């Protein structure tokens, strides 16, 4: 995440206007402090679009926007290697917001369920 904590990429926030072709996954509960919905589109070789709806702390919203931008153009195999711990470090989340990174991970993994896997894809970040 850029050093400027005011950075936002709004293009990656909210549900897609037309949901046809997008895979959806969710995790968490609003009444527990964090709910994340993940929307991904693409094919076995590339994620062409990534969006997150986040109901939680502002740091989690920023981390979700950051990882959505990061995911675009990467393979689904690489997306499967993303963990909440890695995301918390990469996005520079403060300690008190790190549990939200797990919610982002879970929503993303849910959206990837059933996504076709590319043979020989790299598992590197």
Short mmCIF file of N, CA and C in Angstrom, two decimals:
data_model
loop_
_atom_site.label_atom_id
_atom_site.label_comp_id
_atom_site.label_asym_id
_atom_site.label_seq_id
_atom_site.Cartn_x
_atom_site.Cartn_y
_atom_site.Cartn_z
N UNK A 1 0.86 -1.17 0.00
CA UNK A 1 0.00 0.00 0.00
C UNK A 1 0.91 1.23 0.00
N UNK A 2 0.58 2.23 -0.77
CA UNK A 2 1.39 3.44 -0.78
C UNK A 2 1.52 4.03 0.62
N UNK A 3 2.63 4.73 0.85
CA UNK A 3 2.87 5.33 2.16
C UNK A 3 1.77 6.30 2.55
N UNK A 4 1.15 6.95 1.57
CA UNK A 4 0.06 7.88 1.85
C UNK A 4 -1.19 7.10 2.23
N UNK A 5 -1.54 7.08 3.48
CA UNK A 5 -2.68 6.30 3.96
C UNK A 5 -4.01 6.87 3.46
N UNK A 6 -3.99 8.02 2.81
CA UNK A 6 -5.20 8.59 2.26
C UNK A 6 -5.55 8.03 0.88
N UNK A 7 -4.69 7.16 0.34
CA UNK A 7 -4.86 6.61 -0.99
C UNK A 7 -6.06 5.68 -1.05
N UNK A 8 -6.88 5.88 -2.05
CA UNK A 8 -8.05 5.02 -2.29
C UNK A 8 -8.18 4.78 -3.77
N UNK A 9 -8.46 3.57 -4.17
CA UNK A 9 -8.78 3.27 -5.55
C UNK A 9 -10.24 2.81 -5.56
N UNK A 10 -11.13 3.75 -5.71
CA UNK A 10 -12.56 3.48 -5.61
C UNK A 10 -13.07 2.53 -6.69
N UNK A 11 -12.32 2.38 -7.79
CA UNK A 11 -12.78 1.49 -8.86
C UNK A 11 -12.96 0.06 -8.38
N UNK A 12 -12.32 -0.30 -7.29
CA UNK A 12 -12.33 -1.68 -6.81
C UNK A 12 -13.24 -1.90 -5.61
N UNK A 13 -14.07 -0.92 -5.31
CA UNK A 13 -14.96 -1.02 -4.15
C UNK A 13 -16.42 -1.11 -4.60
N UNK A 14 -17.17 -1.96 -3.94
CA UNK A 14 -18.58 -2.13 -4.25
C UNK A 14 -18.83 -3.27 -5.21
N UNK A 15 -20.06 -3.72 -5.26
CA UNK A 15 -20.44 -4.80 -6.17
C UNK A 15 -20.42 -4.30 -7.60
N UNK A 16 -20.12 -5.18 -8.55
CA UNK A 16 -20.19 -4.77 -9.96
C UNK A 16 -21.62 -4.41 -10.35
N UNK A 17 -21.78 -3.43 -11.23
CA UNK A 17 -23.11 -3.00 -11.66
C UNK A 17 -23.85 -4.13 -12.35
N UNK A 18 -23.15 -4.89 -13.16
CA UNK A 18 -23.71 -6.06 -13.84
C UNK A 18 -22.94 -7.26 -13.30
N UNK A 19 -23.63 -8.18 -12.66
CA UNK A 19 -22.95 -9.28 -11.96
C UNK A 19 -22.73 -10.52 -12.82
N UNK A 20 -23.25 -10.54 -14.03
CA UNK A 20 -23.07 -11.66 -14.93
C UNK A 20 -21.57 -11.82 -15.24
N UNK A 21 -21.06 -13.04 -15.05
CA UNK A 21 -19.65 -13.30 -15.32
C UNK A 21 -18.74 -13.11 -14.12
N UNK A 22 -19.29 -12.64 -13.00
CA UNK A 22 -18.50 -12.44 -11.79
C UNK A 22 -18.77 -13.59 -10.82
N UNK A 23 -17.74 -14.01 -10.12
CA UNK A 23 -17.89 -14.99 -9.05
C UNK A 23 -17.88 -14.24 -7.73
N UNK A 24 -18.76 -14.66 -6.83
CA UNK A 24 -18.95 -13.97 -5.57
C UNK A 24 -18.59 -14.87 -4.40
N UNK A 25 -17.99 -14.28 -3.39
CA UNK A 25 -17.73 -14.97 -2.14
C UNK A 25 -17.86 -13.98 -1.01
N UNK A 26 -18.19 -14.47 0.18
CA UNK A 26 -18.33 -13.56 1.32
C UNK A 26 -17.79 -14.22 2.57
N UNK A 27 -17.51 -13.37 3.56
CA UNK A 27 -17.02 -13.85 4.85
C UNK A 27 -17.35 -12.81 5.91
N UNK A 28 -17.46 -13.28 7.14
CA UNK A 28 -17.70 -12.39 8.27
C UNK A 28 -19.15 -11.98 8.41
N UNK A 29 -19.37 -11.19 9.45
CA UNK A 29 -20.72 -10.70 9.75
C UNK A 29 -20.62 -9.26 10.24
N UNK A 30 -21.53 -8.45 9.79
CA UNK A 30 -21.54 -7.04 10.19
C UNK A 30 -21.63 -6.92 11.70
N UNK A 31 -22.47 -7.73 12.33
CA UNK A 31 -22.63 -7.61 13.78
C UNK A 31 -21.40 -8.08 14.56
N UNK A 32 -20.44 -8.70 13.88
CA UNK A 32 -19.18 -9.09 14.51
C UNK A 32 -18.05 -8.11 14.17
N UNK A 33 -18.38 -7.07 13.41
CA UNK A 33 -17.41 -6.01 13.14
C UNK A 33 -16.77 -6.01 11.78
N UNK A 34 -16.96 -7.07 10.98
CA UNK A 34 -16.38 -7.08 9.64
C UNK A 34 -17.13 -8.05 8.75
N UNK A 35 -17.58 -7.56 7.61
CA UNK A 35 -18.22 -8.38 6.58
C UNK A 35 -17.58 -7.97 5.26
N UNK A 36 -17.13 -8.97 4.50
CA UNK A 36 -16.48 -8.70 3.21
C UNK A 36 -17.14 -9.54 2.14
N UNK A 37 -17.48 -8.90 1.03
CA UNK A 37 -17.95 -9.58 -0.17
C UNK A 37 -16.90 -9.36 -1.25
N UNK A 38 -16.49 -10.43 -1.90
CA UNK A 38 -15.48 -10.37 -2.96
C UNK A 38 -16.13 -10.74 -4.28
N UNK A 39 -15.80 -9.99 -5.30
CA UNK A 39 -16.30 -10.23 -6.66
C UNK A 39 -15.08 -10.36 -7.58
N UNK A 40 -14.99 -11.48 -8.30
CA UNK A 40 -13.88 -11.71 -9.22
C UNK A 40 -14.43 -12.13 -10.59
N UNK A 41 -13.77 -11.67 -11.65
CA UNK A 41 -14.10 -12.15 -12.99
C UNK A 41 -12.81 -12.44 -13.74
N UNK A 42 -12.91 -13.34 -14.66
CA UNK A 42 -11.75 -13.73 -15.44
C UNK A 42 -11.90 -15.16 -15.91
N UNK A 43 -10.75 -15.82 -16.14
CA UNK A 43 -10.78 -17.20 -16.57
C UNK A 43 -9.64 -17.96 -15.89
N UNK A 44 -9.34 -19.16 -16.37
CA UNK A 44 -8.34 -20.01 -15.73
C UNK A 44 -6.94 -19.38 -15.76
N UNK A 45 -6.71 -18.44 -16.66
CA UNK A 45 -5.36 -17.88 -16.80
C UNK A 45 -5.17 -16.51 -16.17
N UNK A 46 -6.24 -15.76 -15.97
CA UNK A 46 -6.06 -14.39 -15.45
C UNK A 46 -7.32 -13.88 -14.76
N UNK A 47 -7.11 -13.10 -13.72
CA UNK A 47 -8.19 -12.37 -13.06
C UNK A 47 -8.26 -11.01 -13.76
N UNK A 48 -9.37 -10.75 -14.40
CA UNK A 48 -9.52 -9.50 -15.16
C UNK A 48 -10.14 -8.38 -14.33
N UNK A 49 -10.90 -8.77 -13.31
CA UNK A 49 -11.53 -7.77 -12.47
C UNK A 49 -11.66 -8.28 -11.05
N UNK A 50 -11.48 -7.37 -10.10
CA UNK A 50 -11.62 -7.71 -8.68
C UNK A 50 -12.26 -6.53 -7.97
N UNK A 51 -13.26 -6.82 -7.16
CA UNK A 51 -13.96 -5.78 -6.39
C UNK A 51 -14.29 -6.34 -5.02
N UNK A 52 -14.32 -5.45 -4.04
CA UNK A 52 -14.68 -5.84 -2.68
C UNK A 52 -15.70 -4.87 -2.12
N UNK A 53 -16.68 -5.42 -1.42
CA UNK A 53 -17.59 -4.62 -0.60
C UNK A 53 -17.18 -4.93 0.83
N UNK A 54 -16.88 -3.90 1.60
CA UNK A 54 -16.41 -4.11 2.97
C UNK A 54 -17.26 -3.31 3.94
N UNK A 55 -17.73 -3.98 4.95
CA UNK A 55 -18.44 -3.34 6.05
C UNK A 55 -17.56 -3.56 7.27
N UNK A 56 -16.74 -2.57 7.57
CA UNK A 56 -15.78 -2.68 8.66
C UNK A 56 -14.93 -1.42 8.75
N UNK A 57 -13.83 -1.55 9.44
CA UNK A 57 -12.93 -0.42 9.68
C UNK A 57 -12.36 0.12 8.38
N UNK A 58 -12.06 1.40 8.38
CA UNK A 58 -11.53 2.06 7.19
C UNK A 58 -10.23 1.41 6.72
N UNK A 59 -9.40 0.92 7.63
CA UNK A 59 -8.15 0.27 7.24
C UNK A 59 -8.43 -0.99 6.42
N UNK A 60 -9.49 -1.71 6.76
CA UNK A 60 -9.85 -2.93 6.03
C UNK A 60 -10.37 -2.57 4.63
N UNK A 61 -11.12 -1.50 4.53
CA UNK A 61 -11.61 -1.04 3.23
C UNK A 61 -10.42 -0.69 2.34
N UNK A 62 -9.44 0.02 2.88
CA UNK A 62 -8.25 0.38 2.10
C UNK A 62 -7.47 -0.86 1.68
N UNK A 63 -7.31 -1.82 2.59
CA UNK A 63 -6.58 -3.05 2.27
C UNK A 63 -7.30 -3.82 1.17
N UNK A 64 -8.62 -3.87 1.22
CA UNK A 64 -9.39 -4.57 0.20
C UNK A 64 -9.23 -3.89 -1.16
N UNK A 65 -9.28 -2.57 -1.19
CA UNK A 65 -9.09 -1.84 -2.44
C UNK A 65 -7.69 -2.10 -2.99
N UNK A 66 -6.71 -2.12 -2.10
CA UNK A 66 -5.32 -2.36 -2.52
C UNK A 66 -5.16 -3.76 -3.11
N UNK A 67 -5.67 -4.79 -2.40
CA UNK A 67 -5.49 -6.16 -2.90
C UNK A 67 -6.31 -6.39 -4.17
N UNK A 68 -7.44 -5.73 -4.33
CA UNK A 68 -8.21 -5.87 -5.57
C UNK A 68 -7.40 -5.36 -6.75
N UNK A 69 -6.77 -4.20 -6.59
CA UNK A 69 -5.93 -3.66 -7.66
C UNK A 69 -4.75 -4.60 -7.93
N UNK A 70 -4.18 -5.15 -6.87
CA UNK A 70 -3.04 -6.06 -6.98
C UNK A 70 -3.43 -7.34 -7.71
N UNK A 71 -4.65 -7.85 -7.49
CA UNK A 71 -5.10 -9.10 -8.08
C UNK A 71 -5.28 -9.02 -9.59
N UNK A 72 -5.71 -7.88 -10.10
CA UNK A 72 -6.01 -7.76 -11.53
C UNK A 72 -4.75 -8.01 -12.35
N UNK A 73 -4.90 -8.93 -13.30
CA UNK A 73 -3.79 -9.29 -14.16
C UNK A 73 -2.98 -10.48 -13.65
N UNK A 74 -3.26 -10.92 -12.44
CA UNK A 74 -2.57 -12.08 -11.87
C UNK A 74 -3.39 -13.34 -12.14
N UNK A 75 -2.74 -14.48 -11.98
CA UNK A 75 -3.43 -15.74 -12.20
C UNK A 75 -4.25 -16.12 -10.98
N UNK A 76 -5.29 -16.92 -11.18
CA UNK A 76 -6.04 -17.42 -10.03
C UNK A 76 -5.14 -18.23 -9.09
N UNK A 77 -4.13 -18.92 -9.63
CA UNK A 77 -3.22 -19.69 -8.79
C UNK A 77 -2.47 -18.77 -7.83
N UNK A 78 -2.06 -17.61 -8.29
CA UNK A 78 -1.40 -16.65 -7.41
C UNK A 78 -2.39 -16.13 -6.37
N UNK A 79 -3.61 -15.86 -6.80
CA UNK A 79 -4.63 -15.37 -5.85
C UNK A 79 -4.84 -16.38 -4.72
N UNK A 80 -4.77 -17.65 -5.06
CA UNK A 80 -4.97 -18.69 -4.04
C UNK A 80 -3.85 -18.71 -2.98
N UNK A 81 -2.72 -18.09 -3.27
CA UNK A 81 -1.62 -18.07 -2.30
C UNK A 81 -1.74 -16.91 -1.31
N UNK A 82 -2.64 -15.97 -1.57
CA UNK A 82 -2.79 -14.82 -0.69
C UNK A 82 -3.35 -15.28 0.65
N UNK A 83 -2.68 -14.86 1.71
CA UNK A 83 -3.15 -15.15 3.07
C UNK A 83 -3.44 -13.84 3.78
N UNK A 84 -4.23 -13.91 4.81
CA UNK A 84 -4.50 -12.72 5.61
C UNK A 84 -3.22 -12.13 6.18
N UNK A 85 -2.32 -12.99 6.61
CA UNK A 85 -1.04 -12.52 7.17
C UNK A 85 -0.23 -11.77 6.12
N UNK A 86 -0.13 -12.35 4.92
CA UNK A 86 0.61 -11.67 3.85
C UNK A 86 -0.04 -10.33 3.52
N UNK A 87 -1.37 -10.34 3.40
CA UNK A 87 -2.08 -9.11 3.07
C UNK A 87 -1.86 -8.04 4.13
N UNK A 88 -1.94 -8.42 5.40
CA UNK A 88 -1.74 -7.45 6.49
C UNK A 88 -0.36 -6.81 6.39
N UNK A 89 0.65 -7.61 6.09
CA UNK A 89 2.01 -7.08 5.94
C UNK A 89 2.14 -6.21 4.70
N UNK A 90 1.68 -6.74 3.56
CA UNK A 90 1.81 -6.03 2.29
C UNK A 90 1.05 -4.72 2.27
N UNK A 91 -0.12 -4.70 2.92
CA UNK A 91 -0.96 -3.50 2.93
C UNK A 91 -0.63 -2.58 4.09
N UNK A 92 0.29 -3.00 4.96
CA UNK A 92 0.70 -2.16 6.08
C UNK A 92 -0.40 -1.92 7.10
N UNK A 93 -1.20 -2.95 7.35
CA UNK A 93 -2.30 -2.80 8.31
C UNK A 93 -1.77 -2.65 9.73
N UNK A 94 -2.37 -1.77 10.51
CA UNK A 94 -2.01 -1.69 11.93
C UNK A 94 -2.47 -2.96 12.64
N UNK A 95 -1.84 -3.28 13.75
CA UNK A 95 -2.15 -4.51 14.48
C UNK A 95 -3.63 -4.67 14.78
N UNK A 96 -4.30 -3.60 15.17
CA UNK A 96 -5.70 -3.70 15.56
C UNK A 96 -6.63 -4.00 14.37
N UNK A 97 -6.15 -3.88 13.14
CA UNK A 97 -6.99 -4.13 11.97
C UNK A 97 -6.63 -5.43 11.25
N UNK A 98 -5.67 -6.16 11.77
CA UNK A 98 -5.19 -7.35 11.06
C UNK A 98 -6.20 -8.47 10.97
N UNK A 99 -7.10 -8.60 11.89
CA UNK A 99 -8.12 -9.65 11.81
C UNK A 99 -8.99 -9.46 10.57
N UNK A 100 -9.18 -8.21 10.16
CA UNK A 100 -9.96 -7.94 8.95
C UNK A 100 -9.32 -8.51 7.70
N UNK A 101 -7.98 -8.63 7.69
CA UNK A 101 -7.29 -9.22 6.54
C UNK A 101 -7.68 -10.68 6.37
N UNK A 102 -7.96 -11.37 7.47
CA UNK A 102 -8.42 -12.75 7.39
C UNK A 102 -9.80 -12.83 6.77
N UNK A 103 -10.62 -11.85 7.04
CA UNK A 103 -11.97 -11.79 6.46
C UNK A 103 -11.86 -11.57 4.94
N UNK A 104 -10.94 -10.71 4.53
CA UNK A 104 -10.70 -10.48 3.10
C UNK A 104 -10.23 -11.78 2.45
N UNK A 105 -9.28 -12.45 3.09
CA UNK A 105 -8.78 -13.73 2.56
C UNK A 105 -9.92 -14.73 2.40
N UNK A 106 -10.74 -14.88 3.42
CA UNK A 106 -11.82 -15.85 3.38
C UNK A 106 -12.83 -15.54 2.27
N UNK A 107 -13.17 -14.27 2.10
CA UNK A 107 -14.11 -13.88 1.04
C UNK A 107 -13.52 -14.16 -0.34
N UNK A 108 -12.23 -13.86 -0.50
CA UNK A 108 -11.57 -14.10 -1.77
C UNK A 108 -11.50 -15.60 -2.08
N UNK A 109 -11.15 -16.40 -1.08
CA UNK A 109 -11.09 -17.86 -1.28
C UNK A 109 -12.48 -18.42 -1.62
N UNK A 110 -13.51 -17.86 -1.01
CA UNK A 110 -14.87 -18.28 -1.32
C UNK A 110 -15.21 -17.97 -2.77
N UNK A 111 -14.82 -16.79 -3.26
CA UNK A 111 -15.07 -16.41 -4.65
C UNK A 111 -14.28 -17.30 -5.62
N UNK A 112 -13.12 -17.79 -5.18
CA UNK A 112 -12.29 -18.65 -6.03
C UNK A 112 -12.73 -20.11 -6.02
N UNK A 113 -13.65 -20.47 -5.13
CA UNK A 113 -14.12 -21.85 -5.07
C UNK A 113 -14.75 -22.24 -6.41
N UNK A 114 -14.27 -23.33 -6.95
CA UNK A 114 -14.80 -23.79 -8.22
C UNK A 114 -14.18 -23.12 -9.44
N UNK A 115 -13.32 -22.14 -9.23
CA UNK A 115 -12.66 -21.47 -10.35
C UNK A 115 -11.70 -22.47 -10.98
N UNK A 116 -11.69 -22.61 -12.30
CA UNK A 116 -10.78 -23.58 -12.92
C UNK A 116 -9.32 -23.21 -12.67
N UNK A 117 -8.50 -24.23 -12.43
CA UNK A 117 -7.08 -24.00 -12.18
C UNK A 117 -6.29 -24.19 -13.46
N UNK A 118 -5.34 -23.27 -13.66
CA UNK A 118 -4.45 -23.34 -14.81
C UNK A 118 -3.34 -24.34 -14.49
N UNK A 119 -3.05 -25.23 -15.40
CA UNK A 119 -1.95 -26.18 -15.22
C UNK A 119 -0.61 -25.46 -15.23
N UNK A 120 0.24 -25.78 -14.25
CA UNK A 120 1.59 -25.22 -14.20
C UNK A 120 1.67 -23.78 -13.76
N UNK A 121 0.61 -23.24 -13.17
CA UNK A 121 0.63 -21.84 -12.74
C UNK A 121 1.59 -21.65 -11.58
N UNK A 122 2.19 -20.50 -11.53
CA UNK A 122 3.10 -20.17 -10.45
C UNK A 122 2.33 -19.83 -9.19
N UNK A 123 2.88 -20.20 -8.05
CA UNK A 123 2.26 -19.86 -6.77
C UNK A 123 3.03 -18.77 -6.05
N UNK A 124 3.70 -17.91 -6.77
CA UNK A 124 4.49 -16.85 -6.15
C UNK A 124 3.68 -15.57 -6.06
N UNK A 125 3.96 -14.79 -5.01
CA UNK A 125 3.33 -13.48 -4.87
C UNK A 125 4.05 -12.57 -5.80
#
